[in-house]
Tab-separated table of C-alpha atoms and ligand atoms in Angstrom:
chain	number	residue	atom	x	y	z
A	165	MET	CA	13.192	8.311	21.016
A	166	GLU	CA	14.181	8.422	24.671
A	167	LYS	CA	15.228	5.020	25.967
A	168	THR	CA	13.130	5.628	29.055
A	169	ASP	CA	9.958	5.744	26.940
A	170	ILE	CA	10.719	2.349	25.476
A	171	GLN	CA	11.506	0.952	28.909
A	172	SER	CA	8.409	2.323	30.581
A	173	TRP	CA	6.325	1.026	27.730
A	174	LEU	CA	7.928	-2.400	27.937
A	175	GLU	CA	7.007	-2.629	31.577
A	176	ASP	CA	3.248	-2.347	30.964
A	177	GLN	CA	3.083	-4.644	27.993
A	178	ASN	CA	1.886	-8.011	26.960
A	179	LEU	CA	5.432	-9.268	26.995
A	180	SER	CA	4.840	-12.553	25.269
A	181	LEU	CA	3.693	-10.795	22.083
A	182	LEU	CA	6.692	-8.515	22.245
A	183	GLU	CA	9.049	-11.413	22.856
A	184	ASN	CA	7.668	-13.127	19.788
A	185	ILE	CA	8.151	-9.976	17.718
A	186	LEU	CA	11.721	-9.627	18.976
A	187	SER	CA	12.483	-13.249	18.176
A	188	LEU	CA	11.195	-12.616	14.634
A	189	GLU	CA	8.345	-15.076	15.002
A	190	GLU	CA	5.102	-14.531	13.139
A	191	VAL	CA	2.498	-12.797	15.298
A	192	PHE	CA	-1.146	-11.735	15.093
A	193	TRP	CA	-2.331	-8.651	16.933
A	194	SER	CA	-5.813	-7.175	17.131
A	195	ASN	CA	-6.090	-3.461	17.697
A	196	PRO	CA	-7.574	-2.553	21.093
A	197	LYS	CA	-8.131	1.023	19.865
A	198	LEU	CA	-10.522	0.007	17.081
A	199	GLU	CA	-13.660	2.139	17.401
A	200	LYS	CA	-17.102	2.254	15.931
A	201	PHE	CA	-16.780	3.919	12.540
A	202	GLN	CA	-18.954	6.901	13.497
A	203	ASN	CA	-16.820	7.695	16.529
A	204	GLY	CA	-13.580	7.285	14.642
A	205	ILE	CA	-14.563	9.397	11.647
A	206	GLU	CA	-15.681	12.309	13.811
A	207	LYS	CA	-12.134	12.694	15.076
A	208	SER	CA	-10.503	12.069	11.712
A	209	LEU	CA	-8.508	14.781	9.961
A	210	LEU	CA	-9.629	13.461	6.598
A	211	SER	CA	-13.171	13.059	5.356
A	212	GLU	CA	-15.333	11.562	2.665
A	213	GLU	CA	-15.186	14.872	0.771
A	214	ASP	CA	-11.401	14.660	0.579
A	215	VAL	CA	-11.598	11.227	-1.023
A	216	ALA	CA	-14.405	12.333	-3.371
A	217	GLY	CA	-12.238	15.297	-4.416
A	218	ALA	CA	-9.415	12.938	-5.322
A	219	GLU	CA	-11.771	10.753	-7.321
A	220	GLU	CA	-13.057	13.787	-9.253
A	221	ARG	CA	-9.499	14.890	-10.006
A	222	LEU	CA	-8.643	11.448	-11.391
A	223	LYS	CA	-11.713	11.698	-13.632
A	224	ARG	CA	-10.527	15.069	-14.947
A	225	PHE	CA	-7.182	13.506	-15.766
A	226	ALA	CA	-8.607	10.378	-17.411
A	227	PRO	CA	-8.459	11.802	-20.983
A	228	TYR	CA	-4.803	12.696	-20.423
A	229	ILE	CA	-3.957	9.256	-18.984
A	230	ALA	CA	-5.727	7.510	-21.874
A	231	LYS	CA	-3.709	9.544	-24.363
A	232	ALA	CA	-0.315	9.367	-22.616
A	233	PHE	CA	-0.618	5.668	-21.685
A	234	PRO	CA	-2.513	3.924	-24.498
A	235	GLU	CA	-2.708	0.715	-22.432
A	236	THR	CA	-5.326	2.521	-20.339
A	237	SER	CA	-7.533	3.457	-23.294
A	238	VAL	CA	-9.768	0.396	-22.721
A	239	SER	CA	-10.591	1.698	-19.241
A	240	LYS	CA	-10.859	5.246	-20.674
A	241	GLY	CA	-7.868	6.474	-18.687
A	242	ILE	CA	-9.016	5.154	-15.324
A	243	ILE	CA	-6.167	3.234	-13.688
A	244	GLU	CA	-7.836	0.227	-12.103
A	245	SER	CA	-7.133	-3.450	-11.457
A	246	PRO	CA	-9.187	-6.649	-11.614
A	247	LEU	CA	-10.826	-8.326	-8.620
A	248	LEU	CA	-10.596	-12.096	-9.081
A	249	LYS	CA	-11.888	-15.219	-7.378
A	250	ILE	CA	-9.035	-17.606	-6.541
A	251	PRO	CA	-10.761	-20.886	-5.606
A	252	THR	CA	-7.821	-23.174	-6.378
A	253	MET	CA	-5.480	-21.128	-4.215
A	254	LYS	CA	-8.092	-21.242	-1.492
A	255	GLU	CA	-8.073	-25.051	-1.614
A	256	LYS	CA	-4.290	-25.062	-1.483
A	257	LEU	CA	-4.252	-22.817	1.597
A	258	GLU	CA	-6.844	-25.016	3.285
A	259	LEU	CA	-4.829	-28.120	2.545
A	260	ASP	CA	-1.483	-26.728	3.669
A	261	TYR	CA	-2.665	-24.930	6.774
A	262	GLY	CA	-5.096	-27.592	7.889
A	263	GLY	CA	-8.423	-25.861	8.150
A	264	PRO	CA	-11.208	-24.337	6.117
A	265	ILE	CA	-11.173	-20.705	5.032
A	266	VAL	CA	-14.744	-19.806	5.694
A	267	GLY	CA	-16.162	-17.357	3.129
A	268	GLU	CA	-15.173	-16.385	-0.402
A	269	LEU	CA	-11.510	-15.633	-1.235
A	270	LEU	CA	-10.742	-12.850	-3.730
A	271	LEU	CA	-7.544	-11.283	-5.008
A	272	LYS	CA	-7.367	-7.549	-5.766
A	273	CYS	CA	-4.748	-7.431	-8.483
A	274	ASP	CA	-3.019	-4.067	-7.992
A	275	SER	CA	-0.002	-6.027	-9.151
A	276	HIS	CA	-1.528	-5.579	-12.589
A	277	LEU	CA	-2.399	-1.909	-12.412
A	278	PRO	CA	-1.386	-0.207	-15.651
A	279	ILE	CA	1.608	2.160	-15.874
A	280	SER	CA	3.665	0.936	-12.926
A	281	GLY	CA	2.455	-2.545	-11.931
A	282	SER	CA	1.948	-1.893	-8.226
A	283	ILE	CA	-0.350	-0.205	-5.724
A	284	LYS	CA	1.872	2.887	-6.170
A	285	ALA	CA	0.105	3.520	-9.465
A	286	ARG	CA	-2.715	4.815	-7.263
A	287	GLY	CA	-1.165	7.218	-4.752
A	288	GLY	CA	2.051	8.061	-6.570
A	289	ILE	CA	0.442	8.960	-9.865
A	290	TYR	CA	-2.370	10.832	-8.143
A	291	GLU	CA	0.003	13.084	-6.220
A	292	ILE	CA	1.981	14.051	-9.327
A	293	LEU	CA	-1.189	14.738	-11.307
A	294	LYS	CA	-2.451	16.963	-8.520
A	295	HIS	CA	0.802	18.891	-8.451
A	296	ALA	CA	0.813	19.248	-12.237
A	297	GLU	CA	-2.770	20.493	-12.161
A	298	GLU	CA	-1.941	23.095	-9.515
A	299	LEU	CA	1.005	24.416	-11.508
A	300	ALA	CA	-0.972	24.582	-14.741
A	301	LEU	CA	-3.944	26.276	-13.056
A	302	GLU	CA	-1.768	28.842	-11.248
A	303	ASN	CA	-0.117	29.740	-14.506
A	304	GLN	CA	-3.449	30.046	-16.341
A	305	LEU	CA	-2.559	27.337	-18.807
A	306	LEU	CA	-5.492	25.164	-17.833
A	307	SER	CA	-9.029	25.376	-16.490
A	308	ILE	CA	-10.695	22.476	-14.701
A	309	HIS	CA	-13.313	22.372	-17.462
A	310	ASP	CA	-10.738	21.692	-20.189
A	311	ASP	CA	-10.185	18.339	-21.811
A	312	TYR	CA	-7.013	17.363	-19.964
A	313	SER	CA	-5.622	15.457	-22.940
A	314	ILE	CA	-4.059	18.821	-23.867
A	315	LEU	CA	-1.548	18.093	-21.093
A	316	ALA	CA	0.065	15.588	-23.449
A	317	SER	CA	1.125	18.407	-25.795
A	318	GLU	CA	4.616	19.809	-26.349
A	319	LYS	CA	3.566	23.099	-24.774
A	320	PHE	CA	2.852	21.479	-21.413
A	321	HIS	CA	5.891	19.239	-21.622
A	322	THR	CA	8.063	22.330	-21.976
A	323	PHE	CA	6.220	24.096	-19.170
A	324	PHE	CA	6.687	21.205	-16.720
A	325	SER	CA	10.346	20.836	-17.700
A	326	HIS	CA	11.029	24.006	-15.696
A	327	TYR	CA	10.006	22.161	-12.530
A	328	SER	CA	11.351	19.126	-10.780
A	329	ILE	CA	10.111	16.283	-8.600
A	330	ALA	CA	11.979	14.246	-5.984
A	331	VAL	CA	11.073	11.138	-4.012
A	332	GLY	CA	12.742	8.575	-1.746
A	333	SER	CA	11.793	4.959	-2.332
A	334	THR	CA	12.553	1.265	-1.934
A	335	GLY	CA	11.593	0.891	-5.600
A	336	ASN	CA	7.938	0.850	-6.499
A	337	LEU	CA	7.060	4.388	-5.467
A	338	GLY	CA	10.115	5.527	-7.424
A	339	LEU	CA	8.847	3.648	-10.479
A	340	SER	CA	5.421	5.188	-10.303
A	341	ILE	CA	6.565	8.757	-9.574
A	342	GLY	CA	9.422	8.496	-12.066
A	343	ILE	CA	7.284	7.224	-14.934
A	344	ILE	CA	4.418	9.702	-14.579
A	345	SER	CA	6.660	12.702	-13.841
A	346	ALA	CA	8.937	12.034	-16.812
A	347	LYS	CA	5.897	11.541	-19.061
A	348	LEU	CA	4.486	14.943	-18.080
A	349	GLY	CA	7.879	16.553	-18.711
A	350	PHE	CA	9.169	17.141	-15.184
A	351	LYS	CA	12.806	16.683	-14.252
A	352	VAL	CA	12.648	13.865	-11.738
A	353	THR	CA	15.067	12.434	-9.181
A	354	VAL	CA	14.461	9.179	-7.336
A	355	HIS	CA	16.482	8.538	-4.179
A	356	MET	CA	16.748	4.759	-3.870
A	357	SER	CA	17.470	2.711	-0.770
A	358	ALA	CA	20.123	-0.026	-0.868
A	359	ASP	CA	17.529	-2.795	-1.168
A	360	ALA	CA	15.982	-1.386	-4.378
A	361	LYS	CA	16.280	-3.837	-7.249
A	362	GLN	CA	18.675	-3.143	-10.114
A	363	TRP	CA	16.008	-3.605	-12.796
A	364	LYS	CA	13.900	-0.849	-11.240
A	365	LYS	CA	16.847	1.561	-11.364
A	366	ASP	CA	17.658	0.534	-14.943
A	367	LEU	CA	14.076	0.987	-16.048
A	368	LEU	CA	13.897	4.464	-14.535
A	369	ARG	CA	17.201	5.515	-16.075
A	370	SER	CA	15.930	4.372	-19.462
A	371	LYS	CA	13.118	6.913	-19.027
A	372	ASN	CA	15.518	9.744	-18.236
A	373	VAL	CA	14.861	9.640	-14.531
A	374	HIS	CA	17.800	10.652	-12.342
A	375	VAL	CA	18.406	7.805	-9.873
A	376	ILE	CA	20.576	8.361	-6.799
A	377	GLU	CA	21.531	5.253	-4.856
A	378	TYR	CA	22.190	5.061	-1.121
A	379	ASP	CA	23.971	2.474	0.867
A	380	ALA	CA	21.273	2.657	3.539
A	381	ASP	CA	17.615	1.868	4.108
A	382	TYR	CA	14.406	3.575	3.058
A	383	SER	CA	14.325	6.182	5.852
A	384	LYS	CA	17.747	7.486	4.803
A	385	ALA	CA	16.746	7.672	1.117
A	386	VAL	CA	13.662	9.704	2.057
A	387	GLU	CA	15.630	12.010	4.348
A	388	GLU	CA	18.267	12.722	1.691
A	389	GLY	CA	15.601	13.332	-0.915
A	390	ARG	CA	13.850	15.756	1.388
A	391	ILE	CA	17.036	17.705	2.141
A	392	GLN	CA	18.027	17.995	-1.518
A	393	ALA	CA	14.524	19.022	-2.587
A	394	GLU	CA	14.299	21.718	0.099
A	395	ALA	CA	17.292	23.478	-1.435
A	396	ASP	CA	15.391	24.037	-4.709
A	397	PRO	CA	12.153	26.105	-4.698
A	398	ARG	CA	11.079	24.628	-8.043
A	399	CYS	CA	11.418	21.114	-6.718
A	400	TYR	CA	8.402	19.298	-5.319
A	401	PHE	CA	9.118	16.535	-2.826
A	402	VAL	CA	6.755	13.569	-2.604
A	403	ASP	CA	6.845	12.813	1.092
A	404	ASP	CA	5.933	9.150	1.429
A	405	GLU	CA	6.061	9.426	5.228
A	406	ASN	CA	3.570	12.293	5.577
A	407	SER	CA	1.670	12.820	2.347
A	408	ARG	CA	-2.089	13.299	2.457
A	409	ASP	CA	-2.260	13.323	-1.319
A	410	LEU	CA	-0.680	9.899	-1.636
A	411	PHE	CA	-3.076	8.649	1.021
A	412	LEU	CA	-6.118	10.064	-0.773
A	413	GLY	CA	-4.976	8.644	-4.103
A	414	TYR	CA	-4.942	5.198	-2.511
A	415	ALA	CA	-8.296	5.754	-0.822
A	416	VAL	CA	-10.075	6.154	-4.189
A	417	ALA	CA	-9.637	2.374	-4.610
A	418	ALA	CA	-12.585	1.809	-2.287
A	419	SER	CA	-15.439	3.232	-4.377
A	420	ARG	CA	-14.112	1.351	-7.385
A	421	LEU	CA	-13.901	-1.868	-5.381
A	422	LYS	CA	-17.468	-1.374	-4.263
A	423	ARG	CA	-18.589	-1.362	-7.907
A	424	GLN	CA	-16.558	-4.504	-8.601
A	425	LEU	CA	-18.186	-6.280	-5.660
A	426	VAL	CA	-21.611	-5.339	-6.995
A	427	GLU	CA	-20.642	-6.796	-10.388
A	428	LEU	CA	-19.676	-10.058	-8.691
A	429	ALA	CA	-22.987	-9.979	-6.786
A	430	ILE	CA	-21.124	-9.888	-3.462
A	431	THR	CA	-22.956	-8.241	-0.589
A	432	VAL	CA	-21.244	-6.412	2.242
A	433	ASP	CA	-23.460	-5.622	5.217
A	434	GLU	CA	-24.039	-6.468	8.852
A	435	ASN	CA	-24.433	-10.182	8.087
A	436	HIS	CA	-21.891	-10.323	5.267
A	437	PRO	CA	-18.568	-9.069	6.637
A	438	LEU	CA	-15.673	-8.093	4.414
A	439	PHE	CA	-12.106	-8.885	5.547
A	440	VAL	CA	-9.242	-7.166	3.750
A	441	TYR	CA	-5.550	-8.008	4.111
A	442	LEU	CA	-3.093	-5.301	3.072
A	443	PRO	CA	0.725	-5.501	2.890
A	444	CYS	CA	2.180	-2.545	4.789
A	445	GLY	CA	5.462	-0.667	4.397
A	446	VAL	CA	5.480	2.925	5.623
A	447	GLY	CA	1.678	2.731	5.691
A	448	GLY	CA	0.303	5.111	3.055
A	449	GLY	CA	-0.877	2.494	0.556
A	450	PRO	CA	-2.654	0.131	2.934
A	451	GLY	CA	-3.711	3.021	5.167
A	452	GLY	CA	-5.318	4.946	2.327
A	453	VAL	CA	-7.108	1.875	0.989
A	454	ALA	CA	-8.307	0.920	4.492
A	455	PHE	CA	-9.532	4.450	5.157
A	456	GLY	CA	-11.460	4.492	1.886
A	457	LEU	CA	-12.951	1.081	2.653
A	458	LYS	CA	-14.097	2.195	6.105
A	459	LEU	CA	-15.854	5.179	4.508
A	460	MET	CA	-17.575	2.800	2.079
A	461	PHE	CA	-18.485	-0.096	4.375
A	462	GLN	CA	-18.082	1.309	7.895
A	463	ASP	CA	-18.217	-1.366	10.590
A	464	HIS	CA	-18.839	-4.125	8.050
A	465	VAL	CA	-15.256	-4.084	6.763
A	466	HIS	CA	-12.333	-5.393	8.804
A	467	CYS	CA	-8.887	-4.313	7.617
A	468	PHE	CA	-5.660	-6.035	8.629
A	469	PHE	CA	-2.123	-4.923	7.787
A	470	ALA	CA	0.580	-7.473	6.976
A	471	GLU	CA	4.292	-6.876	7.549
A	472	PRO	CA	7.493	-8.939	7.315
A	473	THR	CA	8.758	-10.396	10.601
A	474	HIS	CA	11.949	-8.357	10.055
A	475	SER	CA	10.121	-5.030	9.444
A	476	PRO	CA	7.102	-4.836	11.753
A	477	CYS	CA	7.249	-1.048	11.940
A	478	MET	CA	3.535	-0.198	11.791
A	479	LEU	CA	2.741	-2.928	14.298
A	480	LEU	CA	5.270	-1.459	16.727
A	481	GLY	CA	4.072	2.091	16.113
A	482	LEU	CA	0.448	1.129	16.752
A	483	MET	CA	0.890	-1.215	19.666
A	484	THR	CA	3.140	1.228	21.499
A	485	GLY	CA	1.182	4.306	20.426
A	486	LEU	CA	4.574	5.808	19.654
A	487	HIS	CA	4.044	5.814	15.842
A	488	GLU	CA	6.999	7.453	14.069
A	489	GLN	CA	8.798	7.815	17.403
A	490	ILE	CA	9.782	4.155	17.304
A	491	SER	CA	11.690	2.131	14.726
A	492	VAL	CA	12.290	-1.601	14.452
A	493	GLN	CA	15.998	-0.856	14.856
A	494	ASP	CA	15.278	0.685	18.295
A	495	LEU	CA	14.363	-2.833	19.384
A	496	GLY	CA	17.291	-4.473	17.618
A	497	ILE	CA	15.277	-5.762	14.641
A	498	ASP	CA	17.299	-5.530	11.417
A	499	ASN	CA	14.720	-4.438	8.770
A	500	VAL	CA	16.216	-6.905	6.308
A	501	THR	CA	13.612	-8.566	4.101
A	502	ASP	CA	13.235	-9.543	0.452
A	503	ALA	CA	9.805	-7.900	0.464
A	504	ASP	CA	11.109	-4.645	-1.089
A	505	GLY	CA	8.114	-2.392	-0.639
A	506	LEU	CA	7.807	-3.499	2.960
A	507	ALA	CA	11.430	-2.980	4.061
A	508	VAL	CA	10.588	0.025	6.197
A	509	GLY	CA	11.924	0.426	9.737
A	510	ARG	CA	9.944	3.453	10.890
A	511	PRO	CA	6.215	3.867	10.190
A	512	SER	CA	4.412	6.991	9.055
A	513	GLY	CA	3.024	8.763	12.113
A	514	PHE	CA	0.430	10.504	9.969
A	515	VAL	CA	-0.889	7.172	8.691
A	516	GLY	CA	-0.666	5.434	12.078
A	517	ARG	CA	-2.688	8.158	13.794
A	518	THR	CA	-5.210	8.346	10.954
A	519	VAL	CA	-5.921	4.606	10.830
A	520	GLU	CA	-5.643	3.891	14.558
A	521	PRO	CA	-9.432	3.958	15.207
A	522	PHE	CA	-10.221	2.004	12.016
A	523	LEU	CA	-7.694	-0.783	11.765
A	524	SER	CA	-8.749	-4.232	12.976
A	525	GLY	CA	-5.250	-5.568	13.459
A	526	ASN	CA	-1.863	-6.428	12.141
A	527	TYR	CA	0.178	-9.579	11.639
A	528	THR	CA	3.671	-10.506	10.541
A	529	VAL	CA	4.874	-13.063	8.021
A	530	SER	CA	8.291	-14.581	7.272
A	531	ASP	CA	10.068	-14.181	3.934
A	532	ASP	CA	10.090	-17.982	3.520
A	533	CYS	CA	6.320	-17.975	3.752
A	534	LEU	CA	6.066	-15.186	1.133
A	535	TYR	CA	8.106	-17.255	-1.350
A	536	LYS	CA	6.073	-20.368	-0.681
A	537	LEU	CA	2.828	-18.481	-1.300
A	538	LEU	CA	4.310	-16.896	-4.433
A	539	LYS	CA	4.959	-20.344	-5.888
A	540	ASP	CA	1.561	-21.654	-4.776
A	541	LEU	CA	-0.274	-18.789	-6.461
A	542	VAL	CA	1.567	-19.450	-9.715
A	543	ASP	CA	0.848	-23.188	-9.528
A	544	THR	CA	-2.816	-22.820	-8.625
A	545	GLU	CA	-3.964	-19.684	-10.435
A	546	ASP	CA	-1.116	-18.781	-12.812
A	547	ILE	CA	-0.824	-15.340	-11.214
A	548	TYR	CA	2.634	-13.854	-10.674
A	549	LEU	CA	3.231	-11.441	-7.800
A	550	GLU	CA	6.349	-10.023	-6.174
A	551	PRO	CA	7.165	-11.366	-2.689
A	552	SER	CA	5.791	-8.366	-0.752
A	553	ALA	CA	2.459	-8.704	-2.497
A	554	LEU	CA	1.918	-12.149	-0.962
A	555	ALA	CA	1.913	-10.831	2.597
A	556	GLY	CA	-1.875	-10.509	2.547
A	557	MET	CA	-2.392	-14.076	1.333
A	558	ILE	CA	-1.893	-15.713	4.699
A	559	GLY	CA	-4.329	-13.297	6.353
A	560	PRO	CA	-7.466	-15.471	6.176
A	561	VAL	CA	-5.504	-18.376	7.688
A	562	LYS	CA	-4.155	-16.172	10.483
A	563	LEU	CA	-7.586	-14.752	11.230
A	564	SER	CA	-9.191	-18.171	11.468
A	565	LYS	CA	-6.371	-19.667	13.559
A	566	GLU	CA	-5.357	-16.755	15.757
A	567	GLY	CA	-8.180	-14.260	15.488
A	568	SER	CA	-10.915	-16.027	17.438
A	569	ASP	CA	-10.910	-13.333	20.134
A	570	TYR	CA	-11.435	-10.704	17.454
A	571	LEU	CA	-14.213	-12.683	15.760
A	572	GLN	CA	-15.972	-13.182	19.069
A	573	LYS	CA	-15.604	-9.613	20.232
A	574	TYR	CA	-17.245	-8.259	17.070
A	575	ASP	CA	-19.879	-10.997	16.863
A	576	LEU	CA	-18.495	-12.426	13.626
A	577	VAL	CA	-18.174	-16.119	14.443
A	578	ASN	CA	-21.410	-17.121	12.742
A	579	LYS	CA	-21.160	-14.558	9.958
A	580	THR	CA	-17.800	-15.339	8.358
A	581	GLY	CA	-19.410	-18.106	6.275
A	582	ASN	CA	-21.380	-15.411	4.429
A	583	GLY	CA	-18.368	-13.150	4.299
A	584	THR	CA	-15.620	-12.319	1.834
A	585	HIS	CA	-11.847	-12.151	2.211
A	586	ILE	CA	-9.930	-9.842	-0.110
A	587	VAL	CA	-6.184	-10.288	-0.353
A	588	TRP	CA	-4.653	-7.073	-1.678
A	589	ALA	CA	-1.950	-8.068	-4.187
A	590	THR	CA	0.177	-4.948	-4.177
A	591	GLY	CA	2.809	-5.515	-6.846
A	592	GLY	CA	4.639	-7.679	-9.339
A	593	GLY	CA	3.318	-6.786	-12.774
A	594	MET	CA	6.600	-5.289	-13.969
A	595	VAL	CA	9.039	-7.816	-12.498
A	596	PRO	CA	11.275	-9.182	-15.300
A	597	LYS	CA	10.722	-12.836	-16.132
A	598	ALA	CA	14.184	-13.987	-15.053
A	599	MET	CA	13.739	-12.344	-11.668
A	600	MET	CA	10.304	-13.903	-11.282
A	601	ASN	CA	11.817	-17.326	-12.034
A	602	GLN	CA	14.289	-16.817	-9.218
A	603	TYR	CA	11.446	-15.974	-6.855
A	604	TYR	CA	9.599	-19.095	-7.945
A	605	GLN	CA	12.703	-21.222	-7.343
A	606	LYS	CA	12.964	-19.858	-3.814
A	607	GLY	CA	9.346	-20.876	-3.336
A	608	ILE	CA	10.226	-24.477	-4.253
A	609	VAL	CA	12.850	-24.549	-1.504
A	610	ASN	CA	10.305	-23.269	0.981
A	611	SER	CA	7.419	-25.534	-0.036
A	612	TRP	CA	6.269	-28.627	1.695
B	958	LIG	C1	4.783	0.220	-1.339
B	958	LIG	C2	4.304	-1.158	-1.322
B	958	LIG	C3	3.504	-1.650	-0.292
B	958	LIG	C4	3.126	-0.858	0.930
B	958	LIG	O1	2.796	0.464	0.769
B	958	LIG	P1	3.233	1.548	1.858
B	958	LIG	O2	2.590	2.786	1.430
B	958	LIG	O3	4.734	1.636	1.803
B	958	LIG	O4	2.813	1.022	3.162
B	958	LIG	C5	3.083	-2.957	-0.370
B	958	LIG	N1	3.422	-3.749	-1.404
B	958	LIG	C6	4.175	-3.308	-2.422
B	958	LIG	C7	4.495	-4.240	-3.529
B	958	LIG	C8	4.640	-2.012	-2.412
B	958	LIG	O5	5.391	-1.580	-3.431
């Protein structure tokens, strides 16, 4: 972007918040552009029908998923994760941060989604299935009334092997796209940023996925992937920065969550607010989930994004209104964090603009805090997450300590006691044990 834009923006800003962001301190920001749901949705480029269409497509594919990934046969090929109460962790948070968390605390365990062990098993898999369906329909190999388990046959495998898929990733999107694409028969290339973990690359290579490594960050891996894919008309590029399909795949989480809340006898309405805390990288995962949740619960749900102090890209994009025109590096922030999925320097402009009227706010969290929370969750609930997935865990504490203006503005002060906090645990299910032990050890160093 033009330096003059940054400078003119700086001049009109709440400088103390910006100073704190620049000094890599943890911050809490509430979104002044949050609108009433009805006003926001009227301007939105995506609608309830789009999300319903994605849900229907995933139902069509369920017989295929159940056949190709037998671990999903119990859920009949629907890729979904548990929603758990975590009362012991709640006590631990209250003890350590010196104050009650008012309302119920739940963990949405996307870390334990089948197939790829992260939130990417929603959007990533959905986008590849949609592409596969389009190819098969165009070539008259499939009708939408067929039993899609036929897609697991040799005939389809051979058909898809004439096409290829490419994606740029810090790791987890690569895992999800790589695994599903290879299973269907596609040739697949994953362009990995420098921070991607070795075990993720090894795992993909063991599944015949072509992994190309870059000595640079996520944005570079995506850009290279895009350039290489453009040169090949049979190659489909999964564009994590701009993809509506990824976004819609994530958004389907909301209707499923609604059913899980009903099963737990949890009400969400005017007097029973729902607060959801979502770790954010480029934005598609948390943005899609938040969008779906707003469609489901409108003004009764309050969604907050969580980012590392070293990668507050969505926060910067939203607070400046510059979206993808600004990167953390523009402000001298290094984008170095152990929270792999969140090591993103430039946010998705598509996601930022789509969620701008719906998002309640955004906060940042240090890597040390992520490790501490990782250890605490193991000790209290025996649940293992990867560091990025803990970013949501501090949300209820931040809201109660720093969000009083927000709670007052939306008349929530006396309602939070009847409310529910959902921490979205976005990944960790596939992390090798030895690696997880290292994470836990780092949590010991950072505990008190
Ligand atoms: C990808 C990822 C996120 C964030 O999703 P974006 O779409 O990049 O914003 C959060 N947590 C984990 C573990 C991830 O892999």
